[in-house]
mmCIF file of C-alpha atoms in Angstrom:
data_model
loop_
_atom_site.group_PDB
_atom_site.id
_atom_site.type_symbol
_atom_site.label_atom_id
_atom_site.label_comp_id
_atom_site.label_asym_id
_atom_site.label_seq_id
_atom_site.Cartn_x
_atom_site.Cartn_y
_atom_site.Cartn_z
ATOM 1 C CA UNK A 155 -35.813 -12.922 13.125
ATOM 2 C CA UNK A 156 -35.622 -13.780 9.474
ATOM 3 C CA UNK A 157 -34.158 -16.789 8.605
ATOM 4 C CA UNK A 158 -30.542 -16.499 6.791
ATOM 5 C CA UNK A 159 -31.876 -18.748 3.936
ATOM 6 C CA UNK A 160 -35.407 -15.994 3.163
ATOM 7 C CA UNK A 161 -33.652 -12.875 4.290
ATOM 8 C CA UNK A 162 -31.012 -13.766 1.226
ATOM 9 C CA UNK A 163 -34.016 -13.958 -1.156
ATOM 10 C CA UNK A 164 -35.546 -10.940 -0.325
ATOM 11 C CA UNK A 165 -32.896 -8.613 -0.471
ATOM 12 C CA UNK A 166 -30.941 -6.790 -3.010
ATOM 13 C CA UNK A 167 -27.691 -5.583 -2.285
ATOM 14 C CA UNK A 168 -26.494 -2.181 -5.006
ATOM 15 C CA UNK A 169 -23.502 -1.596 -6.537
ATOM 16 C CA UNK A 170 -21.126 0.358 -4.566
ATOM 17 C CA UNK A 171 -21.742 4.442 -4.606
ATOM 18 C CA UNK A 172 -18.594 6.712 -4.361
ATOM 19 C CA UNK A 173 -19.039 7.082 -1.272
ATOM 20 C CA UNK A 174 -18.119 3.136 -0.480
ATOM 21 C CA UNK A 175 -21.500 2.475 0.093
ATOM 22 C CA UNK A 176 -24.036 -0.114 -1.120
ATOM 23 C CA UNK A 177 -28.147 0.167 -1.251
ATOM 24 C CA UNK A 178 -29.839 -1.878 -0.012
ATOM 25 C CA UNK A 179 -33.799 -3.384 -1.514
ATOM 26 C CA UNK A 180 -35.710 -5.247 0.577
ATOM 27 C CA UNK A 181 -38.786 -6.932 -1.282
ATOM 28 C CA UNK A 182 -38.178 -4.580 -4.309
ATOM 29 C CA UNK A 183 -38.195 -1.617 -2.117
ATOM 30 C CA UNK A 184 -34.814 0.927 -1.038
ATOM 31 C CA UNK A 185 -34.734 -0.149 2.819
ATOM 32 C CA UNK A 186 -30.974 1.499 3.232
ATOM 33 C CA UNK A 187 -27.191 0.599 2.629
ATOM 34 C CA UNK A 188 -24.332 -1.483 3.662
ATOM 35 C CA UNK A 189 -20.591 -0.866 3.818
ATOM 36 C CA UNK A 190 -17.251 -2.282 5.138
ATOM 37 C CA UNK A 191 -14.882 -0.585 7.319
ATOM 38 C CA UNK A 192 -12.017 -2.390 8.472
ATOM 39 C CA UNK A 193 -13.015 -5.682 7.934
ATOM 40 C CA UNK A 194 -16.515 -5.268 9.470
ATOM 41 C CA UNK A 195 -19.879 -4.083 8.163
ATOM 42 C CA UNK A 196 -22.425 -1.686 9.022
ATOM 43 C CA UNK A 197 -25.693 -1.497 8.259
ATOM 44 C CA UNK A 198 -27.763 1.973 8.223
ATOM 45 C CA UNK A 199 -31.497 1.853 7.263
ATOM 46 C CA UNK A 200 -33.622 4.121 5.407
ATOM 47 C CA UNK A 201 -33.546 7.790 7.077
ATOM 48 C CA UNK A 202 -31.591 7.263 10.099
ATOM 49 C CA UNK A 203 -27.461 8.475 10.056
ATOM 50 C CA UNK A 204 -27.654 5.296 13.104
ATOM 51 C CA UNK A 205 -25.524 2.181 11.789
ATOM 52 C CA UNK A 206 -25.112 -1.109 13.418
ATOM 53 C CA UNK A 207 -22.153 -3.440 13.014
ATOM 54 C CA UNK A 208 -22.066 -6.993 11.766
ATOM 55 C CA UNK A 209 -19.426 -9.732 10.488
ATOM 56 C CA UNK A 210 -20.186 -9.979 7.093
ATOM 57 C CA UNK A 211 -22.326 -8.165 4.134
ATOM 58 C CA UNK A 212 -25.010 -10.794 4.326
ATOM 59 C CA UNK A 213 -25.351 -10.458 7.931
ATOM 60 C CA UNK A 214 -25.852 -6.164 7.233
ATOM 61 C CA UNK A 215 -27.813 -6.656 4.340
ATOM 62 C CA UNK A 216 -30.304 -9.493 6.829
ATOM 63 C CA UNK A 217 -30.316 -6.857 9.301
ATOM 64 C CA UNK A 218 -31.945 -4.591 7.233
ATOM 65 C CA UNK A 219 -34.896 -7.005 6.468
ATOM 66 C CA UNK A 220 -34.898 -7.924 9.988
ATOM 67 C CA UNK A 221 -35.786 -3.878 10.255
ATOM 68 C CA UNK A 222 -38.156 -3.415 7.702
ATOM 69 C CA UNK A 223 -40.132 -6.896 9.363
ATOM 70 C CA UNK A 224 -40.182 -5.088 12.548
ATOM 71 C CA UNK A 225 -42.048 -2.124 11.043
ATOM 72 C CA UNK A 226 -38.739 0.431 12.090
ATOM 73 C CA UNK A 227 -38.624 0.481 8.428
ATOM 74 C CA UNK A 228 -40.595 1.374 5.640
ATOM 75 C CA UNK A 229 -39.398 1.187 2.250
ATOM 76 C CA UNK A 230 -43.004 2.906 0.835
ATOM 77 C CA UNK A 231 -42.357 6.261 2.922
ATOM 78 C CA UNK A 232 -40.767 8.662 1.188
ATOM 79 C CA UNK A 233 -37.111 8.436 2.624
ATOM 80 C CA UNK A 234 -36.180 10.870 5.191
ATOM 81 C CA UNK A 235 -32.936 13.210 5.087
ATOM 82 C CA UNK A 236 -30.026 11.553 6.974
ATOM 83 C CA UNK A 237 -28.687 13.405 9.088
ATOM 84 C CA UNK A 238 -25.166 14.145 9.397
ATOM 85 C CA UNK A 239 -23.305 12.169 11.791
ATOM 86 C CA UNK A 240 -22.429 14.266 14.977
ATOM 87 C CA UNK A 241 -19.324 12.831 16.111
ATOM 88 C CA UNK A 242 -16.006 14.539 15.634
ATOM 89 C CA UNK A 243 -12.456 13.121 16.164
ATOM 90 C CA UNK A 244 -10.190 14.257 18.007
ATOM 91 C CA UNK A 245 -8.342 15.904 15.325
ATOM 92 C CA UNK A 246 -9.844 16.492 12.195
ATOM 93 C CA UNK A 247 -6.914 14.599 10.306
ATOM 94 C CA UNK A 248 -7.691 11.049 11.959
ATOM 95 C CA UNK A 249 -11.147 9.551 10.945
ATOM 96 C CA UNK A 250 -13.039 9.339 14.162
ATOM 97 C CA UNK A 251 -13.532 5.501 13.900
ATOM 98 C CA UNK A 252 -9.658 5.264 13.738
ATOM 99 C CA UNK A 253 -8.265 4.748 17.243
ATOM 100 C CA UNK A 254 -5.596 7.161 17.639
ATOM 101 C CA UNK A 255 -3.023 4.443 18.055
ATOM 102 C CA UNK A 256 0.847 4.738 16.779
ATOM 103 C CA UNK A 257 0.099 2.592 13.860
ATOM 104 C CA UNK A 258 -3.086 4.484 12.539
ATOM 105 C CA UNK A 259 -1.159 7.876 13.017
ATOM 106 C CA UNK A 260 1.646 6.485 11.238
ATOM 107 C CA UNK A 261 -0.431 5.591 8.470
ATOM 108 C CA UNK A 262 -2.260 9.116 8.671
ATOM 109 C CA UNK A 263 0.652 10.824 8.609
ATOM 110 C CA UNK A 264 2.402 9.163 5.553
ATOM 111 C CA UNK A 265 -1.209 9.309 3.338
ATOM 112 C CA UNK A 266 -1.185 13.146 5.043
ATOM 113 C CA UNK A 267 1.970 13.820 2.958
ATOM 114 C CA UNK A 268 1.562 12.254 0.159
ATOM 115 C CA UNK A 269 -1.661 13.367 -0.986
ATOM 116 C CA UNK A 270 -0.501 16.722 -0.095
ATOM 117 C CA UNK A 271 2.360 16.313 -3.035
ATOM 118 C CA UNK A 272 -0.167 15.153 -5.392
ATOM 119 C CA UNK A 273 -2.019 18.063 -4.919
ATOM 120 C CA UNK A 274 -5.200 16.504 -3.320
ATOM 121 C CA UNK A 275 -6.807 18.316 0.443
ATOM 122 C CA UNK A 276 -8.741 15.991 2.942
ATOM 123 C CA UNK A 277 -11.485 18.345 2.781
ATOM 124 C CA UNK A 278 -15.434 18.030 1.943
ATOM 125 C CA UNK A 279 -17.462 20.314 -0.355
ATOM 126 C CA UNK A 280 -18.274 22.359 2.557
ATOM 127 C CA UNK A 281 -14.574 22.931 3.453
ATOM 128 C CA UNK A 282 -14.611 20.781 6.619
ATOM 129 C CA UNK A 283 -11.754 18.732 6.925
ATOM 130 C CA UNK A 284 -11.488 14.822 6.045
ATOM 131 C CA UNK A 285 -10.138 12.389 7.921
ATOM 132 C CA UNK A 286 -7.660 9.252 6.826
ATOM 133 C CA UNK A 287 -10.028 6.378 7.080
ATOM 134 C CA UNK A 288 -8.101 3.593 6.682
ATOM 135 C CA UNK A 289 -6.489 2.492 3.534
ATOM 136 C CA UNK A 290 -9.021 0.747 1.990
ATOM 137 C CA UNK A 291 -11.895 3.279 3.035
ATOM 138 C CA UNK A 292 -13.335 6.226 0.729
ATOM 139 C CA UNK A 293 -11.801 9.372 1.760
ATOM 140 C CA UNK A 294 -13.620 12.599 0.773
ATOM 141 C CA UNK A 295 -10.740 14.962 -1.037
ATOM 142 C CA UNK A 296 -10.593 18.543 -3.205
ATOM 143 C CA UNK A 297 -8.508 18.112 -5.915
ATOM 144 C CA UNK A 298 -6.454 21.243 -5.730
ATOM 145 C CA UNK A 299 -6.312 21.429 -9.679
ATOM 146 C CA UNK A 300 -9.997 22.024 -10.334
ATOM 147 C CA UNK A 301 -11.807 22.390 -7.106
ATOM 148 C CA UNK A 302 -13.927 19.306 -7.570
ATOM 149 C CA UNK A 303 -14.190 17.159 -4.734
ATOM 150 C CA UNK A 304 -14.530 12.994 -5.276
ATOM 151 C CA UNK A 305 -13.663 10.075 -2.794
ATOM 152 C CA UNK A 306 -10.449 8.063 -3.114
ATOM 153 C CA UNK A 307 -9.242 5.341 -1.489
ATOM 154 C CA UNK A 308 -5.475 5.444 0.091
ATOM 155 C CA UNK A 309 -4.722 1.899 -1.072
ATOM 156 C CA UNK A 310 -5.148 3.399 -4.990
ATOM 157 C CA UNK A 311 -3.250 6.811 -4.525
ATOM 158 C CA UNK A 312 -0.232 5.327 -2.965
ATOM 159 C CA UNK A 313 0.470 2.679 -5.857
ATOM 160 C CA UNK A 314 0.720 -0.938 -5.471
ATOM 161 C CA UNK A 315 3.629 -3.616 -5.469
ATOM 162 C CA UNK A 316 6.280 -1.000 -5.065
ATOM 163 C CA UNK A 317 5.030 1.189 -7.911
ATOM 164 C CA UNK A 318 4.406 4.371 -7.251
ATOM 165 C CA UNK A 319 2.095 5.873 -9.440
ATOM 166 C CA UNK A 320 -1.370 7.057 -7.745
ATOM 167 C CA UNK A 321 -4.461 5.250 -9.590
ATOM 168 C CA UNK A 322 -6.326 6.611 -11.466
ATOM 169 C CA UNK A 323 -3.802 8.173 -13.271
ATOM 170 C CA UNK A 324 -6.473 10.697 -14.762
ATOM 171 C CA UNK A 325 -7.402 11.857 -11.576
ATOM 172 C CA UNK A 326 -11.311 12.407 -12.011
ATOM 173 C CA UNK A 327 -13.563 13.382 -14.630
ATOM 174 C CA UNK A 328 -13.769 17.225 -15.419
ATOM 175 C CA UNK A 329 -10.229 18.082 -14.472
ATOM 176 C CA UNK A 330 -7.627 19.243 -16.946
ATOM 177 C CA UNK A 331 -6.296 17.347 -19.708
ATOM 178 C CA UNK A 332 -4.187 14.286 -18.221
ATOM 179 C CA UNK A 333 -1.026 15.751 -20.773
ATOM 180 C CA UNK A 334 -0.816 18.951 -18.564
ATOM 181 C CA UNK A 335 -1.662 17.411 -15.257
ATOM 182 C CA UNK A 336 1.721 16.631 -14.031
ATOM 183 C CA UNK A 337 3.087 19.952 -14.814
ATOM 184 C CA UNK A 338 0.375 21.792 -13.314
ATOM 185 C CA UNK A 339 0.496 19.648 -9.476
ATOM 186 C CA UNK A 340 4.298 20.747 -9.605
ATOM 187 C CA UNK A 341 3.264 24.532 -10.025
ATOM 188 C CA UNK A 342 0.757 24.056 -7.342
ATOM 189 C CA UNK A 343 3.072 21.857 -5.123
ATOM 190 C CA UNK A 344 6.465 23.415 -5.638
ATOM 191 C CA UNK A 345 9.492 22.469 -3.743
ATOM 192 C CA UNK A 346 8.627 21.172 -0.116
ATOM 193 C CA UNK A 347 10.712 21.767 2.555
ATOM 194 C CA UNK A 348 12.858 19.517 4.616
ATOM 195 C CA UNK A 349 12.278 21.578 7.806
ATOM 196 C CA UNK A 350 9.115 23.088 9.479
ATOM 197 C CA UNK A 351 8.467 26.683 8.796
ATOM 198 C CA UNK A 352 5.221 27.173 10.642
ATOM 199 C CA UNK A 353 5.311 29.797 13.103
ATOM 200 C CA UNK A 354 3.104 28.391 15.921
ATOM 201 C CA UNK A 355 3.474 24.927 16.083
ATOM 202 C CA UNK A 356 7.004 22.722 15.511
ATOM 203 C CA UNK A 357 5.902 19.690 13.196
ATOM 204 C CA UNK A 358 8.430 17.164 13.593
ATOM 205 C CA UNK A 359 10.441 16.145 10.272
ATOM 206 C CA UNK A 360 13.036 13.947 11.729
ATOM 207 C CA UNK A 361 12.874 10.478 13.096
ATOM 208 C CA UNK A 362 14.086 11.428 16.406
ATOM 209 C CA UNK A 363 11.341 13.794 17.131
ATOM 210 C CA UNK A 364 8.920 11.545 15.323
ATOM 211 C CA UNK A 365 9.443 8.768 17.945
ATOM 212 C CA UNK A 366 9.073 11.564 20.745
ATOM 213 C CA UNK A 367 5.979 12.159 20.259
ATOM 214 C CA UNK A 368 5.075 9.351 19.251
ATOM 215 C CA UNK A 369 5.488 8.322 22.930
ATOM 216 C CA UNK A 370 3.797 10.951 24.346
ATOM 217 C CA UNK A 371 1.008 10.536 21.943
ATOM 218 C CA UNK A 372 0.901 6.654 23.033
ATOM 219 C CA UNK A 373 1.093 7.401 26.892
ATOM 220 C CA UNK A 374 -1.653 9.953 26.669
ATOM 221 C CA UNK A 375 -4.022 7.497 24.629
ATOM 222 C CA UNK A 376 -3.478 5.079 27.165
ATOM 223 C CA UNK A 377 -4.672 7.187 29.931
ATOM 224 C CA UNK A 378 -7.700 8.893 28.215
ATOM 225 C CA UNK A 379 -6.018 12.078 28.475
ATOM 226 C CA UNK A 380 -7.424 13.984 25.510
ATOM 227 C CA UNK A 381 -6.735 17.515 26.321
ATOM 228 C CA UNK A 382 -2.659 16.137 26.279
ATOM 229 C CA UNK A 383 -3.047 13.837 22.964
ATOM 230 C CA UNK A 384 -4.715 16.323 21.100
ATOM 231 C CA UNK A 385 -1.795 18.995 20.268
ATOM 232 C CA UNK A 386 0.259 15.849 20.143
ATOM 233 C CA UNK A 387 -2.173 14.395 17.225
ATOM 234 C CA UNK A 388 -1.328 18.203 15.781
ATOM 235 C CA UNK A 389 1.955 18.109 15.677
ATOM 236 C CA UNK A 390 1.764 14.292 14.124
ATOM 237 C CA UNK A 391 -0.516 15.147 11.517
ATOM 238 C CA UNK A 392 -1.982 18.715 11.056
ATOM 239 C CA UNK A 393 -1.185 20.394 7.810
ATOM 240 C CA UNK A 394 2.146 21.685 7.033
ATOM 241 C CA UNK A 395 4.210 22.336 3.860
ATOM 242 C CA UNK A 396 7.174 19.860 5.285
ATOM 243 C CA UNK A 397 4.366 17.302 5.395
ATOM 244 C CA UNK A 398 6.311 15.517 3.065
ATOM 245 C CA UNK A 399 9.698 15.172 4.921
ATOM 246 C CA UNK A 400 7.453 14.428 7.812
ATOM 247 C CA UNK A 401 6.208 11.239 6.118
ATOM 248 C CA UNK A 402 9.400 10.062 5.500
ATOM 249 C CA UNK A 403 10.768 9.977 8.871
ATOM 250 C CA UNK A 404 7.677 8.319 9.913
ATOM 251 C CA UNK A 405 8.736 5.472 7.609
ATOM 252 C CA UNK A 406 11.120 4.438 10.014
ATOM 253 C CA UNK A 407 8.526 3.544 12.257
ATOM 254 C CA UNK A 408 6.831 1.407 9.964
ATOM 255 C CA UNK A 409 7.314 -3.197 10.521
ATOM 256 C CA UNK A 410 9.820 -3.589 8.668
ATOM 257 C CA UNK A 411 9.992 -6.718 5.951
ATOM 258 C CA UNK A 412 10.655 -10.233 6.779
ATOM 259 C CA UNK A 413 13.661 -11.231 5.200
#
């Protein structure tokens, strides 16, 4: 294995893609990426969609040279497709790395509704829905103004230090002018409602029927009983136009400040 001190001087570490992601040159040569999810890193080498996890960037970025020393990579072959990664969540509205615990679908479900009333859609180019990652994670949206689709990260749309305001405040480049933005994600948005209207499933919007499922949803988690958490997970955080007062009575749920 390559010592920490020669690995450092014979890699090159990218700046960050939109897609959170960092290349990665190993003696000159592209040898893969590195990027950070939840406080950890993953490495993925050149042509593979197979990542590996490690404590810290230089550890990924070592890993990599470790690979190309082996001969599993090589940075002078023309780099393969990667292949889409297979796995699938449970629900399509909960990143699959994201444990479906009562915090993470808290989270989920407040981002969920925001996003919705800033007109953006958790969806991909090819109209396959997008997970919440995390807040400080890319997350693939359509901008429901212009069709484009862009990452974002949740810690940036929500505001910071008790402001509100989403960041950017332009949006993305290509969409209408910023002067006629606001007015045109109220058209699109319109007037949420404070109760569920959808016809085949009952979305909760109050605090009360928040925390009961919540339960339910934390009971079958614990038991590995995925057929019973996943219309649960639906009912938490599948798309609805009262997505909005849904988020707020998952507030209640949230720690609440030390005074």
């Amino acid at each position: 294995m390559t010592t920490s001190e020669t690995a450092t001087e014979r890699y090159t570490i990218g700046k960050r893609g939109t897609d959170g992601r960092y290349p990665v040159a190993v003696d000159g040569q592209h040898s893969g990426d590195i990027h950070r999810f939840h406080r950890e890193w993953y490495a993925r080498p050149l042509g593979s969609a197979k990542e590996s996890r490690h404590d810290d960037r230089h550890a990924a970025a070592s890993h990599l040279v470790d690979l190309v020393d082996s001969g599993a990579v090589d940075p002078a072959a023309t780099p393969a497709a990667v292949p889409a990664a297979p796995e699938r969540g449970i629900v399509p509205w909960l990143d699959p790395r994201l444990n479906p615990t009562r915090r993470n679908i808290l989270s989920a479900g407040i981002a969920l509704g925001r996003i919705a009333e800033l007109a953006w859609l958790p969806q991909d180019k090819n109209g396959n829905g997008t997970g919440y990652p995390g807040s400080d994670n890319p997350w693939e949206l359509t901008c429901l103004i212009s069709g484009t689709v862009v990452f974002r990260w949740w810690s940036h749309l929500r505001g910071r230090n008790g402001d509100n305001t989403p960041r950017p405040v332009y949006r993305h480049e290509g969409c209408i002018d910023f002067a006629d933005q606001a007015a045109k994600v109220a058209a699109l948005v319109g007037e949420p409602p404070t109760g569920c209207p959808c016809r085949e499933i009952d979305h909760p919007t109050t605090a009360e029927d928040v925390g009961k499922l919540l339960e339910l949803a934390e009971r079958a988690r614990r038991i590995d009983d995925t057929d019973a958490l996943r219309p649960l997970l639906t009912q938490l955080l599948g798309p609805c136009p009262a997505s909005s007062a849904r988020a707020e009575a998952m507030k209640a749920f949230l720690p609440q400040p030390k005074g």
